[in-house]
Amino acid sequence: MDSRPTISVSMGEPGGIGPEVLVKALADDTLRKSARFRIHGLRSVIHRAAERAGIEPFWWRVERGSGIEPAGSEHDVLLIDTEPTLADPSVGARWAPDDSKLSGRLSFSFVDDAIAAAKLPPSHPLHAQAIVTMPISKASWNLAGHGRFPGHTELLAVRFGAKRVGMMFESPTLRVMLATAHLPLMEVRNVLTIGSVFDAIELAGEGCEQLGIVHPRIAVCGLNPHAGEGGLLGDEDERIIRPAIELAENAGHNASGPHPADTVYNAATAGKFDVVVAMYHDQGLIPVKLLHRDTAVNMTVGLGTPRTSPDHGTAYDIAGRNKADPGSATEALKLAVRLAKARGDAPRGGQL
């Protein structure tokens, strides 16, 4: 009896580094045998990435919509090939590292298919306990008519009907939850509310608990320099963030702040805090990527289904040149397996 979880994986932007880092990561036999991986993507792109890296094909291929996908469920890695149904196969040989309407349409469909697998009944042979997404191009999604979704997180929230979700980053020495994500910096001040900051604190605690951290110590960043310096550098820290922290404390969370963002990460990496709640994208992502560019993982909290992703983008500048480091993709796959096992809804069991 095979108690391994099933992980649904989207290939990402065809012209980016997603296919390369995915193939390199799953070339690790130990990782490959830790779960059943189902890749939604293009055969030509996956095959070419493996060929450039000198990796022999290790996957079993079926055509998307062929009706025989469940027949391949016994294989460690099943490639559900979209090429014959959604793309002109002749295009596959000419994928360029840039944005296009076709690549956006395809990468969007890969994610939608991965989500659909996670929503199948647990008894279905293709039901997935977790989702892993390789990098997409927001510009390509926009060209394909999907511009209302700034990224994976927003699409996942809609597809799962989640009332609140959060982007949390897991790395060897630092965890960060974002209170706001894909917004212009000038809009952050208008979007932050006591409720949204409180939600981010609660989601940070939930994410840590999924990782096995009981009653996590949550540090909350201020928005302004020096956390507002008592109101001298802006009133948002005292007017919005502090009341949210007090609400979180009253709800039983071990939260503190607002902390100045230029010092709180030193304390977190020294072990004083389990997670930091950042007010905006770059406030949280710069320290994560500075410290752990190739090992950090993006995990979505609040969906009900685990979802992870590498913490990098399409990296068009090195796409197709066999130069991409698969470290973050490897860690994203490993974390998805770990979270799926902890979730414990595999049809035939399975324990962490």
Short mmCIF file of N, CA and C in Angstrom, two decimals, residues 132-246:
data_model
loop_
_atom_site.label_atom_id
_atom_site.label_comp_id
_atom_site.label_asym_id
_atom_site.label_seq_id
_atom_site.Cartn_x
_atom_site.Cartn_y
_atom_site.Cartn_z
N VAL A 132 2.22 22.75 -5.65
CA VAL A 132 3.47 23.49 -5.80
C VAL A 132 3.42 24.22 -7.13
N THR A 133 3.71 25.52 -7.11
CA THR A 133 3.66 26.31 -8.34
C THR A 133 5.04 26.84 -8.69
N MET A 134 5.47 26.60 -9.92
CA MET A 134 6.69 27.21 -10.41
C MET A 134 6.39 28.65 -10.86
N PRO A 135 7.42 29.49 -11.02
CA PRO A 135 7.19 30.92 -11.27
C PRO A 135 6.41 31.21 -12.55
N ILE A 136 5.56 32.22 -12.45
CA ILE A 136 4.81 32.71 -13.62
C ILE A 136 5.19 34.17 -13.87
N SER A 137 4.79 34.69 -15.02
CA SER A 137 4.98 36.10 -15.34
C SER A 137 3.65 36.81 -15.20
N LYS A 138 3.58 37.80 -14.33
CA LYS A 138 2.34 38.56 -14.17
C LYS A 138 2.01 39.32 -15.46
N ALA A 139 3.05 39.76 -16.19
CA ALA A 139 2.82 40.46 -17.46
C ALA A 139 2.18 39.53 -18.48
N SER A 140 2.63 38.26 -18.52
CA SER A 140 2.04 37.29 -19.45
C SER A 140 0.59 37.01 -19.08
N TRP A 141 0.31 36.89 -17.79
CA TRP A 141 -1.08 36.68 -17.37
C TRP A 141 -1.95 37.86 -17.80
N ASN A 142 -1.40 39.04 -17.67
CA ASN A 142 -2.15 40.23 -18.06
C ASN A 142 -2.42 40.23 -19.57
N LEU A 143 -1.42 39.89 -20.37
CA LEU A 143 -1.59 39.82 -21.82
C LEU A 143 -2.63 38.78 -22.21
N ALA A 144 -2.74 37.71 -21.41
CA ALA A 144 -3.69 36.64 -21.69
C ALA A 144 -5.09 36.94 -21.15
N GLY A 145 -5.27 38.11 -20.56
CA GLY A 145 -6.59 38.49 -20.06
C GLY A 145 -6.86 38.14 -18.62
N HIS A 146 -5.80 37.80 -17.87
CA HIS A 146 -5.97 37.43 -16.46
C HIS A 146 -5.37 38.48 -15.52
N GLY A 147 -5.39 39.72 -15.94
CA GLY A 147 -4.75 40.78 -15.17
C GLY A 147 -5.39 41.07 -13.84
N ARG A 148 -6.61 40.58 -13.62
CA ARG A 148 -7.24 40.83 -12.31
C ARG A 148 -6.60 40.03 -11.20
N PHE A 149 -5.74 39.06 -11.58
CA PHE A 149 -5.00 38.28 -10.59
C PHE A 149 -3.54 38.74 -10.62
N PRO A 150 -3.09 39.50 -9.63
CA PRO A 150 -1.70 39.97 -9.61
C PRO A 150 -0.68 38.85 -9.43
N GLY A 151 -1.13 37.68 -9.03
CA GLY A 151 -0.21 36.57 -8.82
C GLY A 151 -0.96 35.31 -8.41
N HIS A 152 -0.18 34.27 -8.08
CA HIS A 152 -0.75 33.00 -7.66
C HIS A 152 -1.69 33.15 -6.46
N THR A 153 -1.25 33.91 -5.47
CA THR A 153 -1.97 33.98 -4.20
C THR A 153 -3.41 34.43 -4.40
N GLU A 154 -3.59 35.46 -5.23
CA GLU A 154 -4.92 36.00 -5.45
C GLU A 154 -5.80 35.01 -6.22
N LEU A 155 -5.22 34.30 -7.19
CA LEU A 155 -5.98 33.29 -7.93
C LEU A 155 -6.39 32.14 -7.01
N LEU A 156 -5.45 31.67 -6.21
CA LEU A 156 -5.73 30.57 -5.29
C LEU A 156 -6.86 30.93 -4.32
N ALA A 157 -6.82 32.17 -3.81
CA ALA A 157 -7.86 32.60 -2.87
C ALA A 157 -9.24 32.54 -3.51
N VAL A 158 -9.34 32.99 -4.76
CA VAL A 158 -10.63 32.96 -5.45
C VAL A 158 -11.07 31.53 -5.73
N ARG A 159 -10.17 30.71 -6.24
CA ARG A 159 -10.54 29.34 -6.61
C ARG A 159 -10.95 28.50 -5.39
N PHE A 160 -10.33 28.75 -4.25
CA PHE A 160 -10.67 27.99 -3.05
C PHE A 160 -11.74 28.68 -2.21
N GLY A 161 -12.17 29.87 -2.63
CA GLY A 161 -13.18 30.59 -1.87
C GLY A 161 -12.70 30.96 -0.48
N ALA A 162 -11.40 31.26 -0.34
CA ALA A 162 -10.83 31.58 0.97
C ALA A 162 -11.14 33.02 1.34
N LYS A 163 -11.62 33.23 2.55
CA LYS A 163 -11.95 34.58 3.00
C LYS A 163 -10.71 35.41 3.28
N ARG A 164 -9.65 34.75 3.72
CA ARG A 164 -8.40 35.47 3.96
C ARG A 164 -7.23 34.52 3.75
N VAL A 165 -6.23 35.00 3.07
CA VAL A 165 -5.03 34.21 2.83
C VAL A 165 -3.82 35.10 3.08
N GLY A 166 -2.67 34.47 3.29
CA GLY A 166 -1.45 35.22 3.52
C GLY A 166 -0.26 34.58 2.85
N MET A 167 0.66 35.42 2.39
CA MET A 167 1.93 34.95 1.84
C MET A 167 2.94 34.88 2.97
N MET A 168 3.41 33.67 3.25
CA MET A 168 4.39 33.46 4.31
C MET A 168 5.63 32.82 3.70
N PHE A 169 6.79 33.28 4.13
CA PHE A 169 8.05 32.77 3.60
C PHE A 169 8.81 32.02 4.67
N GLU A 170 9.15 30.78 4.34
CA GLU A 170 9.87 29.88 5.25
C GLU A 170 11.29 29.74 4.75
N SER A 171 12.26 29.94 5.64
CA SER A 171 13.67 29.79 5.28
C SER A 171 14.43 29.26 6.49
N PRO A 172 15.68 28.89 6.32
CA PRO A 172 16.41 28.27 7.44
C PRO A 172 16.49 29.10 8.70
N THR A 173 16.56 30.44 8.60
CA THR A 173 16.69 31.24 9.82
C THR A 173 15.64 32.33 9.98
N LEU A 174 14.70 32.43 9.03
CA LEU A 174 13.76 33.54 9.08
C LEU A 174 12.42 33.14 8.45
N ARG A 175 11.33 33.49 9.15
CA ARG A 175 9.98 33.33 8.59
C ARG A 175 9.33 34.70 8.55
N VAL A 176 8.65 34.99 7.45
CA VAL A 176 8.01 36.29 7.27
C VAL A 176 6.61 36.11 6.71
N MET A 177 5.64 36.78 7.31
CA MET A 177 4.28 36.86 6.78
C MET A 177 4.05 38.29 6.28
N LEU A 178 3.41 38.43 5.11
CA LEU A 178 3.13 39.75 4.56
C LEU A 178 1.71 40.19 4.91
N ALA A 179 1.58 41.41 5.41
CA ALA A 179 0.25 41.97 5.68
C ALA A 179 -0.40 42.46 4.39
N THR A 180 0.41 42.92 3.44
CA THR A 180 -0.05 43.25 2.09
C THR A 180 0.95 42.63 1.13
N ALA A 181 0.50 42.34 -0.09
CA ALA A 181 1.41 41.63 -1.00
C ALA A 181 1.65 42.44 -2.28
N HIS A 182 0.94 42.12 -3.34
CA HIS A 182 1.23 42.71 -4.65
C HIS A 182 0.45 44.00 -4.84
N LEU A 183 0.96 45.05 -4.21
CA LEU A 183 0.35 46.37 -4.28
C LEU A 183 1.42 47.41 -4.59
N PRO A 184 1.08 48.47 -5.32
CA PRO A 184 2.01 49.59 -5.42
C PRO A 184 2.30 50.13 -4.02
N LEU A 185 3.52 50.53 -3.78
CA LEU A 185 3.91 50.99 -2.45
C LEU A 185 3.03 52.14 -1.96
N MET A 186 2.65 53.03 -2.86
CA MET A 186 1.84 54.18 -2.45
C MET A 186 0.44 53.78 -2.00
N GLU A 187 0.01 52.55 -2.33
CA GLU A 187 -1.32 52.09 -1.94
C GLU A 187 -1.35 51.41 -0.58
N VAL A 188 -0.19 51.03 -0.06
CA VAL A 188 -0.14 50.25 1.18
C VAL A 188 -0.82 50.99 2.32
N ARG A 189 -0.52 52.26 2.45
CA ARG A 189 -1.09 53.05 3.55
C ARG A 189 -2.62 53.07 3.49
N ASN A 190 -3.19 53.02 2.27
CA ASN A 190 -4.64 53.09 2.12
C ASN A 190 -5.32 51.74 2.35
N VAL A 191 -4.55 50.67 2.28
CA VAL A 191 -5.12 49.33 2.41
C VAL A 191 -5.01 48.78 3.83
N LEU A 192 -3.97 49.18 4.54
CA LEU A 192 -3.78 48.68 5.90
C LEU A 192 -4.91 49.14 6.83
N THR A 193 -5.47 48.18 7.55
CA THR A 193 -6.48 48.48 8.56
C THR A 193 -6.15 47.65 9.80
N ILE A 194 -6.80 47.97 10.89
CA ILE A 194 -6.61 47.16 12.10
C ILE A 194 -6.96 45.70 11.79
N GLY A 195 -8.05 45.50 11.05
CA GLY A 195 -8.47 44.15 10.72
C GLY A 195 -7.49 43.41 9.83
N SER A 196 -6.93 44.09 8.82
CA SER A 196 -6.01 43.40 7.92
C SER A 196 -4.71 43.04 8.62
N VAL A 197 -4.24 43.89 9.51
CA VAL A 197 -3.03 43.57 10.27
C VAL A 197 -3.30 42.43 11.25
N PHE A 198 -4.47 42.47 11.89
CA PHE A 198 -4.84 41.37 12.79
C PHE A 198 -4.90 40.05 12.04
N ASP A 199 -5.51 40.07 10.84
CA ASP A 199 -5.57 38.85 10.03
C ASP A 199 -4.18 38.32 9.72
N ALA A 200 -3.26 39.22 9.38
CA ALA A 200 -1.89 38.79 9.06
C ALA A 200 -1.22 38.14 10.28
N ILE A 201 -1.47 38.70 11.46
CA ILE A 201 -0.90 38.12 12.68
C ILE A 201 -1.48 36.73 12.93
N GLU A 202 -2.80 36.60 12.79
CA GLU A 202 -3.43 35.29 12.97
C GLU A 202 -2.93 34.28 11.95
N LEU A 203 -2.79 34.69 10.70
CA LEU A 203 -2.31 33.78 9.66
C LEU A 203 -0.85 33.40 9.90
N ALA A 204 -0.06 34.33 10.42
CA ALA A 204 1.33 34.01 10.76
C ALA A 204 1.37 32.91 11.82
N GLY A 205 0.50 33.03 12.81
CA GLY A 205 0.42 32.00 13.83
C GLY A 205 -0.04 30.68 13.27
N GLU A 206 -1.03 30.72 12.37
CA GLU A 206 -1.53 29.49 11.74
C GLU A 206 -0.44 28.82 10.90
N GLY A 207 0.30 29.64 10.14
CA GLY A 207 1.38 29.09 9.33
C GLY A 207 2.45 28.43 10.16
N CYS A 208 2.82 29.07 11.26
CA CYS A 208 3.83 28.47 12.15
C CYS A 208 3.33 27.16 12.75
N GLU A 209 2.07 27.12 13.11
CA GLU A 209 1.51 25.89 13.68
C GLU A 209 1.52 24.77 12.65
N GLN A 210 1.28 25.09 11.39
CA GLN A 210 1.37 24.08 10.33
C GLN A 210 2.79 23.52 10.23
N LEU A 211 3.76 24.35 10.58
CA LEU A 211 5.16 23.93 10.54
C LEU A 211 5.59 23.24 11.84
N GLY A 212 4.65 23.09 12.76
CA GLY A 212 4.95 22.39 14.01
C GLY A 212 5.42 23.27 15.14
N ILE A 213 5.27 24.58 15.01
CA ILE A 213 5.69 25.51 16.06
C ILE A 213 4.48 25.85 16.94
N VAL A 214 4.52 25.43 18.16
CA VAL A 214 3.41 25.65 19.08
C VAL A 214 3.54 27.03 19.74
N HIS A 215 2.44 27.79 19.74
CA HIS A 215 2.38 29.12 20.34
C HIS A 215 3.58 29.98 19.88
N PRO A 216 3.66 30.25 18.60
CA PRO A 216 4.81 30.98 18.05
C PRO A 216 4.91 32.42 18.56
N ARG A 217 6.14 32.88 18.63
CA ARG A 217 6.43 34.26 19.02
C ARG A 217 6.41 35.12 17.75
N ILE A 218 5.45 36.05 17.71
CA ILE A 218 5.19 36.81 16.49
C ILE A 218 5.62 38.26 16.68
N ALA A 219 6.57 38.71 15.86
CA ALA A 219 7.00 40.10 15.88
C ALA A 219 6.30 40.84 14.74
N VAL A 220 5.73 41.99 15.04
CA VAL A 220 5.00 42.76 14.04
C VAL A 220 5.78 44.03 13.72
N CYS A 221 6.07 44.22 12.42
CA CYS A 221 6.82 45.41 11.99
C CYS A 221 5.94 46.65 12.03
N GLY A 222 6.57 47.77 12.25
CA GLY A 222 5.91 49.04 12.01
C GLY A 222 5.91 49.35 10.53
N LEU A 223 5.11 50.31 10.14
CA LEU A 223 5.08 50.73 8.74
C LEU A 223 6.13 51.78 8.44
N ASN A 224 6.31 52.69 9.36
CA ASN A 224 7.18 53.85 9.15
C ASN A 224 8.58 53.63 9.74
N PRO A 225 9.56 54.46 9.36
CA PRO A 225 10.88 54.37 9.99
C PRO A 225 10.76 54.48 11.51
N HIS A 226 11.52 53.65 12.21
CA HIS A 226 11.53 53.64 13.68
C HIS A 226 10.15 53.34 14.24
N ALA A 227 9.33 52.62 13.46
CA ALA A 227 7.95 52.32 13.87
C ALA A 227 7.18 53.58 14.23
N GLY A 228 7.45 54.65 13.50
CA GLY A 228 6.72 55.89 13.67
C GLY A 228 7.30 56.86 14.66
N GLU A 229 8.25 56.41 15.46
CA GLU A 229 8.90 57.28 16.46
C GLU A 229 7.86 58.01 17.30
N GLY A 230 6.89 57.24 17.84
CA GLY A 230 5.87 57.83 18.72
C GLY A 230 4.96 58.81 18.02
N GLY A 231 4.78 58.65 16.72
CA GLY A 231 3.90 59.55 15.97
C GLY A 231 4.61 60.64 15.22
N LEU A 232 5.90 60.81 15.47
CA LEU A 232 6.65 61.88 14.79
C LEU A 232 6.87 61.57 13.31
N LEU A 233 6.89 60.28 12.95
CA LEU A 233 7.17 59.87 11.57
C LEU A 233 5.98 59.16 10.95
N GLY A 234 4.77 59.52 11.37
CA GLY A 234 3.57 58.90 10.85
C GLY A 234 2.76 58.28 11.96
N ASP A 235 1.44 58.31 11.83
CA ASP A 235 0.58 57.83 12.92
C ASP A 235 0.05 56.42 12.71
N GLU A 236 0.36 55.78 11.56
CA GLU A 236 -0.20 54.46 11.27
C GLU A 236 0.21 53.40 12.28
N ASP A 237 1.42 53.51 12.80
CA ASP A 237 1.91 52.50 13.74
C ASP A 237 1.10 52.49 15.03
N GLU A 238 0.75 53.66 15.52
CA GLU A 238 -0.03 53.75 16.75
C GLU A 238 -1.52 53.63 16.48
N ARG A 239 -1.97 54.12 15.35
CA ARG A 239 -3.41 54.17 15.05
C ARG A 239 -3.94 52.86 14.49
N ILE A 240 -3.11 52.10 13.78
CA ILE A 240 -3.56 50.88 13.12
C ILE A 240 -2.87 49.63 13.66
N ILE A 241 -1.53 49.66 13.68
CA ILE A 241 -0.79 48.44 13.97
C ILE A 241 -0.84 48.06 15.44
N ARG A 242 -0.65 49.02 16.34
CA ARG A 242 -0.68 48.68 17.76
C ARG A 242 -2.04 48.13 18.19
N PRO A 243 -3.17 48.73 17.79
CA PRO A 243 -4.46 48.14 18.18
C PRO A 243 -4.64 46.72 17.63
N ALA A 244 -4.12 46.45 16.43
CA ALA A 244 -4.21 45.10 15.87
C ALA A 244 -3.43 44.10 16.71
N ILE A 245 -2.28 44.53 17.21
CA ILE A 245 -1.46 43.66 18.07
C ILE A 245 -2.19 43.39 19.37
N GLU A 246 -2.82 44.41 19.93
CA GLU A 246 -3.56 44.23 21.17
C GLU A 246 -4.73 43.26 20.98
#
